[in-house]
Amino acid sequence: MKYNHILIRYSELALKGKNRTDFEKKLTENIRRSLVQFPQVKVIRSFGRMFVELNGADEKAVSDRLQDVFGIHSFSPALKIELDQEKIDDGALWAMKDALPDQEGTFKVTVKRPNKSYPRRSQELNYHIGSHILRNTDRLTVDVHQPDVEVKVEIREEAAYIMCKTLLGAGGLPVRTAGKVLLMLSGGIDSPVAGYLALKRGVELEAVHFHSPPFTNERAKQKVVDLTKVLTRYGGTIRLHIVPFTEAQKEIHQKVPDKYEMTVMRRFMLRIAEGVAFNNNALAIVNGESLGQVASQTLDSMHTINEVTNMPVLRPLVTMDKLEVIEVARKIGTYDLSILPFEDCCTIFLPPQTKTKPNKEKANHYEKELAINRLVQAAVEQVETLTIRAGTNVDKEIADLL
């Protein structure tokens, strides 16, 4: 005997009212996409429930993929068994032994009976199934308050479903239910985590990266491509826009005083990102800024830099400290890539001091020496767009980069 289904639960979708069906359809589509490597698997929606029909696929491998799908609150491997009491009893016993292989601990049985035509009532089934488990094990006892394992049995119209384990999902909302955003993706630790957290809120994600050859090399660019590949595990196909930033960055370095160089550079990046976002129908820009983490991320800096755009700038990391960000980066698989020693454009021409409280008047004054419209337009027009699809062996590519 082995698990043949997985029952999926979702929490936030229950709050969506009349839009709930649309969210469920998108979640079903995203689950199917995440399980494309298991062609025998089927995803079924039925009466407010969602099931993955395994059809021989490995339950643990499928569970591993489901844990990365946003919109899933939790899920349980399940035995689907015909409505025969003896088979239900044996299925509950097998699931109990699978959950506690040493067969030592406490349990309780919880039966739900939406199929009211089934001849035995829920309380009678609790006792009957529990007694069957006790008779066929030696070191298990019943604890109805805080059991080690809860044997859940659902008696539905078409079959019984038996579950003993609950695994947490990624939570959040299904990807592509909240509009499109453009992630400013550097090669560092923070921005991939910001992208991951944006995906958790249901956005469709595209990314923009600023590349300054020959000061930043092809390995730095490849690192960003590989970071995008990791994010596709959570968001599906992602379009990555590579912006040629050398000309603008050289002119800023030559004409802007050191203390304002970072501020003006970030303002240029935001202008260019706005142009790329507009051309690709994105409704907001996402970045990896955390309040006070570096000089360009003080509230004064954010205020001065944001002046150049009316587009919403979302900062998922704004209240997080670096250790919290690193913890998420490790969990999602971007950390090892992010710390590879290849410089991005934000680290070249780095001045010895950066203004922590820049004001808009001075930033505007220094920018008068620059051909803003020409530089921004040229960068937007020369963007190279890559379509990054899920399924690449990123671990191998990390090794190739080292």
PDB file of C-alpha atoms in Angstrom, residues 166-367:
ATOM      1  CA  THR A 166       0.389  17.626   7.148  1.00  0.00           C
ATOM      2  CA  LEU A 167       3.141  19.531   5.361  1.00  0.00           C
ATOM      3  CA  LEU A 168       3.267  23.340   5.214  1.00  0.00           C
ATOM      4  CA  GLY A 169       3.143  24.995   1.814  1.00  0.00           C
ATOM      5  CA  ALA A 170       4.653  28.303   0.707  1.00  0.00           C
ATOM      6  CA  GLY A 171       1.511  30.293   1.573  1.00  0.00           C
ATOM      7  CA  GLY A 172       0.704  33.571  -0.136  1.00  0.00           C
ATOM      8  CA  LEU A 173      -1.288  33.942  -3.348  1.00  0.00           C
ATOM      9  CA  PRO A 174      -1.011  32.136  -6.686  1.00  0.00           C
ATOM     10  CA  VAL A 175       1.580  33.669  -9.008  1.00  0.00           C
ATOM     11  CA  ARG A 176       0.070  35.786 -11.829  1.00  0.00           C
ATOM     12  CA  THR A 177      -3.052  36.869  -9.931  1.00  0.00           C
ATOM     13  CA  ALA A 178      -1.865  40.334  -8.817  1.00  0.00           C
ATOM     14  CA  GLY A 179      -0.483  42.062 -11.922  1.00  0.00           C
ATOM     15  CA  LYS A 180       3.016  42.380 -13.385  1.00  0.00           C
ATOM     16  CA  VAL A 181       6.028  43.959 -11.651  1.00  0.00           C
ATOM     17  CA  LEU A 182       9.611  44.615 -12.701  1.00  0.00           C
ATOM     18  CA  LEU A 183      12.338  43.489 -10.281  1.00  0.00           C
ATOM     19  CA  MET A 184      15.609  45.445 -10.201  1.00  0.00           C
ATOM     20  CA  LEU A 185      17.860  42.397  -9.983  1.00  0.00           C
ATOM     21  CA  SER A 186      21.503  42.875  -9.020  1.00  0.00           C
ATOM     22  CA  GLY A 187      23.972  40.087  -8.330  1.00  0.00           C
ATOM     23  CA  GLY A 188      23.672  40.549  -4.556  1.00  0.00           C
ATOM     24  CA  ILE A 189      21.824  38.786  -1.768  1.00  0.00           C
ATOM     25  CA  ASP A 190      18.892  41.163  -1.331  1.00  0.00           C
ATOM     26  CA  SER A 191      17.168  41.622  -4.687  1.00  0.00           C
ATOM     27  CA  PRO A 192      16.507  37.894  -5.409  1.00  0.00           C
ATOM     28  CA  VAL A 193      14.871  37.623  -1.976  1.00  0.00           C
ATOM     29  CA  ALA A 194      12.764  40.699  -2.794  1.00  0.00           C
ATOM     30  CA  GLY A 195      11.694  38.975  -6.013  1.00  0.00           C
ATOM     31  CA  TYR A 196      10.758  35.817  -4.131  1.00  0.00           C
ATOM     32  CA  LEU A 197       8.658  37.765  -1.615  1.00  0.00           C
ATOM     33  CA  ALA A 198       6.949  39.697  -4.416  1.00  0.00           C
ATOM     34  CA  LEU A 199       6.054  36.402  -6.085  1.00  0.00           C
ATOM     35  CA  LYS A 200       4.541  35.283  -2.791  1.00  0.00           C
ATOM     36  CA  ARG A 201       1.985  38.082  -3.124  1.00  0.00           C
ATOM     37  CA  GLY A 202       0.834  36.719  -6.476  1.00  0.00           C
ATOM     38  CA  VAL A 203       2.608  38.974  -8.980  1.00  0.00           C
ATOM     39  CA  GLU A 204       3.889  38.096 -12.418  1.00  0.00           C
ATOM     40  CA  LEU A 205       7.606  38.867 -12.316  1.00  0.00           C
ATOM     41  CA  GLU A 206       9.986  40.261 -14.916  1.00  0.00           C
ATOM     42  CA  ALA A 207      13.485  41.450 -14.019  1.00  0.00           C
ATOM     43  CA  VAL A 208      15.897  44.147 -15.131  1.00  0.00           C
ATOM     44  CA  HIS A 209      19.672  44.030 -14.643  1.00  0.00           C
ATOM     45  CA  PHE A 210      22.179  46.821 -15.295  1.00  0.00           C
ATOM     46  CA  HIS A 211      25.309  45.546 -17.040  1.00  0.00           C
ATOM     47  CA  SER A 212      28.407  47.721 -17.539  1.00  0.00           C
ATOM     48  CA  PRO A 213      30.957  45.970 -19.763  1.00  0.00           C
ATOM     49  CA  PRO A 214      33.944  45.905 -19.704  1.00  0.00           C
ATOM     50  CA  PHE A 215      33.797  46.920 -16.027  1.00  0.00           C
ATOM     51  CA  THR A 216      31.395  44.073 -15.287  1.00  0.00           C
ATOM     52  CA  ASN A 217      32.236  40.818 -17.057  1.00  0.00           C
ATOM     53  CA  GLU A 218      30.188  38.017 -18.597  1.00  0.00           C
ATOM     54  CA  ARG A 219      30.428  35.940 -15.419  1.00  0.00           C
ATOM     55  CA  ALA A 220      28.641  38.703 -13.504  1.00  0.00           C
ATOM     56  CA  LYS A 221      25.913  38.652 -16.148  1.00  0.00           C
ATOM     57  CA  GLN A 222      25.695  34.846 -16.023  1.00  0.00           C
ATOM     58  CA  LYS A 223      25.329  34.984 -12.261  1.00  0.00           C
ATOM     59  CA  VAL A 224      22.211  37.125 -12.667  1.00  0.00           C
ATOM     60  CA  VAL A 225      20.850  34.764 -15.327  1.00  0.00           C
ATOM     61  CA  ASP A 226      21.329  31.886 -12.883  1.00  0.00           C
ATOM     62  CA  LEU A 227      19.657  33.813 -10.054  1.00  0.00           C
ATOM     63  CA  THR A 228      16.694  34.304 -12.379  1.00  0.00           C
ATOM     64  CA  LYS A 229      16.652  30.570 -13.074  1.00  0.00           C
ATOM     65  CA  VAL A 230      16.340  29.915  -9.338  1.00  0.00           C
ATOM     66  CA  LEU A 231      13.386  32.314  -9.148  1.00  0.00           C
ATOM     67  CA  THR A 232      11.642  30.445 -11.983  1.00  0.00           C
ATOM     68  CA  ARG A 233      11.210  27.563  -9.531  1.00  0.00           C
ATOM     69  CA  TYR A 234       8.717  29.784  -7.716  1.00  0.00           C
ATOM     70  CA  GLY A 235       7.381  31.981 -10.508  1.00  0.00           C
ATOM     71  CA  GLY A 236       7.575  29.994 -13.722  1.00  0.00           C
ATOM     72  CA  THR A 237       9.011  31.599 -16.874  1.00  0.00           C
ATOM     73  CA  ILE A 238      10.656  34.997 -16.215  1.00  0.00           C
ATOM     74  CA  ARG A 239      11.803  37.552 -18.788  1.00  0.00           C
ATOM     75  CA  LEU A 240      15.158  39.139 -17.873  1.00  0.00           C
ATOM     76  CA  HIS A 241      15.984  42.528 -19.412  1.00  0.00           C
ATOM     77  CA  ILE A 242      19.731  43.314 -19.573  1.00  0.00           C
ATOM     78  CA  VAL A 243      20.362  47.076 -19.713  1.00  0.00           C
ATOM     79  CA  PRO A 244      23.654  48.369 -21.199  1.00  0.00           C
ATOM     80  CA  PHE A 245      24.629  50.883 -18.508  1.00  0.00           C
ATOM     81  CA  THR A 246      28.275  51.657 -19.336  1.00  0.00           C
ATOM     82  CA  GLU A 247      27.764  54.978 -21.142  1.00  0.00           C
ATOM     83  CA  ALA A 248      25.457  56.424 -18.501  1.00  0.00           C
ATOM     84  CA  GLN A 249      27.620  55.211 -15.640  1.00  0.00           C
ATOM     85  CA  LYS A 250      30.844  56.649 -17.129  1.00  0.00           C
ATOM     86  CA  GLU A 251      29.219  60.035 -17.672  1.00  0.00           C
ATOM     87  CA  ILE A 252      27.851  60.099 -14.120  1.00  0.00           C
ATOM     88  CA  HIS A 253      31.300  59.178 -12.760  1.00  0.00           C
ATOM     89  CA  GLN A 254      32.970  61.970 -14.748  1.00  0.00           C
ATOM     90  CA  LYS A 255      30.507  64.795 -14.029  1.00  0.00           C
ATOM     91  CA  VAL A 256      28.926  64.179 -10.614  1.00  0.00           C
ATOM     92  CA  PRO A 257      30.752  64.813  -7.299  1.00  0.00           C
ATOM     93  CA  ASP A 258      31.699  61.655  -5.401  1.00  0.00           C
ATOM     94  CA  LYS A 259      29.205  62.120  -2.579  1.00  0.00           C
ATOM     95  CA  TYR A 260      26.265  62.293  -4.997  1.00  0.00           C
ATOM     96  CA  GLU A 261      27.469  59.738  -7.519  1.00  0.00           C
ATOM     97  CA  MET A 262      25.535  56.810  -5.988  1.00  0.00           C
ATOM     98  CA  THR A 263      22.381  58.917  -5.592  1.00  0.00           C
ATOM     99  CA  VAL A 264      22.414  60.075  -9.219  1.00  0.00           C
ATOM    100  CA  MET A 265      23.250  56.577 -10.469  1.00  0.00           C
ATOM    101  CA  ARG A 266      20.259  55.144  -8.595  1.00  0.00           C
ATOM    102  CA  ARG A 267      18.038  57.888 -10.020  1.00  0.00           C
ATOM    103  CA  PHE A 268      19.169  56.936 -13.525  1.00  0.00           C
ATOM    104  CA  MET A 269      18.498  53.273 -12.839  1.00  0.00           C
ATOM    105  CA  LEU A 270      14.998  54.101 -11.660  1.00  0.00           C
ATOM    106  CA  ARG A 271      14.285  56.195 -14.761  1.00  0.00           C
ATOM    107  CA  ILE A 272      15.488  53.364 -17.014  1.00  0.00           C
ATOM    108  CA  ALA A 273      13.563  50.742 -15.026  1.00  0.00           C
ATOM    109  CA  GLU A 274      10.434  52.860 -15.432  1.00  0.00           C
ATOM    110  CA  GLY A 275      10.959  52.879 -19.199  1.00  0.00           C
ATOM    111  CA  VAL A 276      11.470  49.117 -19.319  1.00  0.00           C
ATOM    112  CA  ALA A 277       8.427  48.596 -17.076  1.00  0.00           C
ATOM    113  CA  PHE A 278       6.274  50.805 -19.324  1.00  0.00           C
ATOM    114  CA  ASN A 279       7.377  48.928 -22.459  1.00  0.00           C
ATOM    115  CA  ASN A 280       6.453  45.597 -20.824  1.00  0.00           C
ATOM    116  CA  ASN A 281       3.166  46.594 -19.155  1.00  0.00           C
ATOM    117  CA  ALA A 282       4.499  46.290 -15.603  1.00  0.00           C
ATOM    118  CA  LEU A 283       2.572  48.252 -12.981  1.00  0.00           C
ATOM    119  CA  ALA A 284       5.284  48.637 -10.331  1.00  0.00           C
ATOM    120  CA  ILE A 285       9.023  48.358  -9.718  1.00  0.00           C
ATOM    121  CA  VAL A 286      10.418  46.050  -7.012  1.00  0.00           C
ATOM    122  CA  ASN A 287      13.853  46.408  -5.444  1.00  0.00           C
ATOM    123  CA  GLY A 288      15.866  44.887  -2.605  1.00  0.00           C
ATOM    124  CA  GLU A 289      16.267  47.991  -0.463  1.00  0.00           C
ATOM    125  CA  SER A 290      16.090  47.670   3.323  1.00  0.00           C
ATOM    126  CA  LEU A 291      15.713  50.830   5.359  1.00  0.00           C
ATOM    127  CA  GLY A 292      19.069  52.059   6.686  1.00  0.00           C
ATOM    128  CA  GLN A 293      21.098  49.069   5.488  1.00  0.00           C
ATOM    129  CA  VAL A 294      23.508  51.138   3.370  1.00  0.00           C
ATOM    130  CA  ALA A 295      23.981  54.826   2.606  1.00  0.00           C
ATOM    131  CA  SER A 296      21.778  54.742  -0.509  1.00  0.00           C
ATOM    132  CA  GLN A 297      18.933  53.182   1.488  1.00  0.00           C
ATOM    133  CA  THR A 298      18.332  55.834   4.144  1.00  0.00           C
ATOM    134  CA  LEU A 299      14.908  57.436   4.147  1.00  0.00           C
ATOM    135  CA  ASP A 300      16.452  60.652   2.813  1.00  0.00           C
ATOM    136  CA  SER A 301      18.083  58.740  -0.051  1.00  0.00           C
ATOM    137  CA  MET A 302      14.890  56.893  -0.916  1.00  0.00           C
ATOM    138  CA  HIS A 303      12.982  60.181  -0.919  1.00  0.00           C
ATOM    139  CA  THR A 304      15.498  61.858  -3.252  1.00  0.00           C
ATOM    140  CA  ILE A 305      15.892  58.862  -5.571  1.00  0.00           C
ATOM    141  CA  ASN A 306      12.141  58.247  -5.840  1.00  0.00           C
ATOM    142  CA  GLU A 307      11.562  61.801  -7.098  1.00  0.00           C
ATOM    143  CA  VAL A 308      12.305  60.759 -10.686  1.00  0.00           C
ATOM    144  CA  THR A 309       9.365  58.338 -11.057  1.00  0.00           C
ATOM    145  CA  ASN A 310       5.641  58.269 -10.393  1.00  0.00           C
ATOM    146  CA  MET A 311       5.578  54.495 -10.682  1.00  0.00           C
ATOM    147  CA  PRO A 312       5.073  52.624  -7.378  1.00  0.00           C
ATOM    148  CA  VAL A 313       8.340  51.259  -5.973  1.00  0.00           C
ATOM    149  CA  LEU A 314       7.767  48.179  -3.795  1.00  0.00           C
ATOM    150  CA  ARG A 315      10.380  47.236  -1.180  1.00  0.00           C
ATOM    151  CA  PRO A 316       9.535  43.818   0.318  1.00  0.00           C
ATOM    152  CA  LEU A 317      12.692  43.867   2.508  1.00  0.00           C
ATOM    153  CA  VAL A 318      12.204  47.351   3.921  1.00  0.00           C
ATOM    154  CA  THR A 319      11.876  46.238   7.575  1.00  0.00           C
ATOM    155  CA  MET A 320      14.162  43.192   7.459  1.00  0.00           C
ATOM    156  CA  ASP A 321      17.707  43.048   8.791  1.00  0.00           C
ATOM    157  CA  LYS A 322      20.546  41.385   6.867  1.00  0.00           C
ATOM    158  CA  LEU A 323      20.478  38.127   8.847  1.00  0.00           C
ATOM    159  CA  GLU A 324      16.776  37.686   8.111  1.00  0.00           C
ATOM    160  CA  VAL A 325      17.396  38.275   4.406  1.00  0.00           C
ATOM    161  CA  ILE A 326      20.284  35.781   4.377  1.00  0.00           C
ATOM    162  CA  GLU A 327      18.090  33.172   6.061  1.00  0.00           C
ATOM    163  CA  VAL A 328      15.485  33.489   3.295  1.00  0.00           C
ATOM    164  CA  ALA A 329      18.197  33.487   0.598  1.00  0.00           C
ATOM    165  CA  ARG A 330      19.546  30.191   1.942  1.00  0.00           C
ATOM    166  CA  LYS A 331      16.056  28.699   2.074  1.00  0.00           C
ATOM    167  CA  ILE A 332      15.175  29.573  -1.518  1.00  0.00           C
ATOM    168  CA  GLY A 333      18.562  28.613  -2.987  1.00  0.00           C
ATOM    169  CA  THR A 334      19.932  31.991  -4.106  1.00  0.00           C
ATOM    170  CA  TYR A 335      22.554  32.592  -1.399  1.00  0.00           C
ATOM    171  CA  ASP A 336      25.417  30.514  -2.839  1.00  0.00           C
ATOM    172  CA  LEU A 337      25.008  32.248  -6.195  1.00  0.00           C
ATOM    173  CA  SER A 338      24.721  35.727  -4.695  1.00  0.00           C
ATOM    174  CA  ILE A 339      28.049  35.494  -2.857  1.00  0.00           C
ATOM    175  CA  LEU A 340      30.036  34.520  -5.954  1.00  0.00           C
ATOM    176  CA  PRO A 341      32.748  37.229  -6.296  1.00  0.00           C
ATOM    177  CA  PHE A 342      31.666  38.879  -9.548  1.00  0.00           C
ATOM    178  CA  GLU A 343      31.111  42.642  -9.370  1.00  0.00           C
ATOM    179  CA  ASP A 344      27.885  44.295 -10.499  1.00  0.00           C
ATOM    180  CA  CYS A 345      27.607  47.890 -11.680  1.00  0.00           C
ATOM    181  CA  CYS A 346      26.788  49.180  -8.178  1.00  0.00           C
ATOM    182  CA  THR A 347      30.228  48.169  -6.896  1.00  0.00           C
ATOM    183  CA  ILE A 348      32.373  49.734  -9.616  1.00  0.00           C
ATOM    184  CA  PHE A 349      33.463  53.406  -9.377  1.00  0.00           C
ATOM    185  CA  LEU A 350      32.378  53.163  -5.744  1.00  0.00           C
ATOM    186  CA  PRO A 351      33.213  56.534  -4.123  1.00  0.00           C
ATOM    187  CA  PRO A 352      35.011  56.647  -0.743  1.00  0.00           C
ATOM    188  CA  GLN A 353      31.993  58.420   0.764  1.00  0.00           C
ATOM    189  CA  THR A 354      28.315  58.470  -0.172  1.00  0.00           C
ATOM    190  CA  LYS A 355      25.869  61.110   0.999  1.00  0.00           C
ATOM    191  CA  THR A 356      23.464  59.570   3.512  1.00  0.00           C
ATOM    192  CA  LYS A 357      21.097  62.564   3.460  1.00  0.00           C
ATOM    193  CA  PRO A 358      21.097  63.766  -0.145  1.00  0.00           C
ATOM    194  CA  ASN A 359      18.588  66.446  -1.070  1.00  0.00           C
ATOM    195  CA  LYS A 360      16.629  66.708  -4.289  1.00  0.00           C
ATOM    196  CA  GLU A 361      17.801  70.206  -5.139  1.00  0.00           C
ATOM    197  CA  LYS A 362      21.473  69.233  -5.258  1.00  0.00           C
ATOM    198  CA  ALA A 363      20.736  66.006  -7.147  1.00  0.00           C
ATOM    199  CA  ASN A 364      18.809  67.989  -9.760  1.00  0.00           C
ATOM    200  CA  HIS A 365      21.603  70.568  -9.934  1.00  0.00           C
ATOM    201  CA  TYR A 366      24.288  67.942 -10.648  1.00  0.00           C
ATOM    202  CA  GLU A 367      22.101  66.216 -13.215  1.00  0.00           C
TER     203      GLU A 367
END
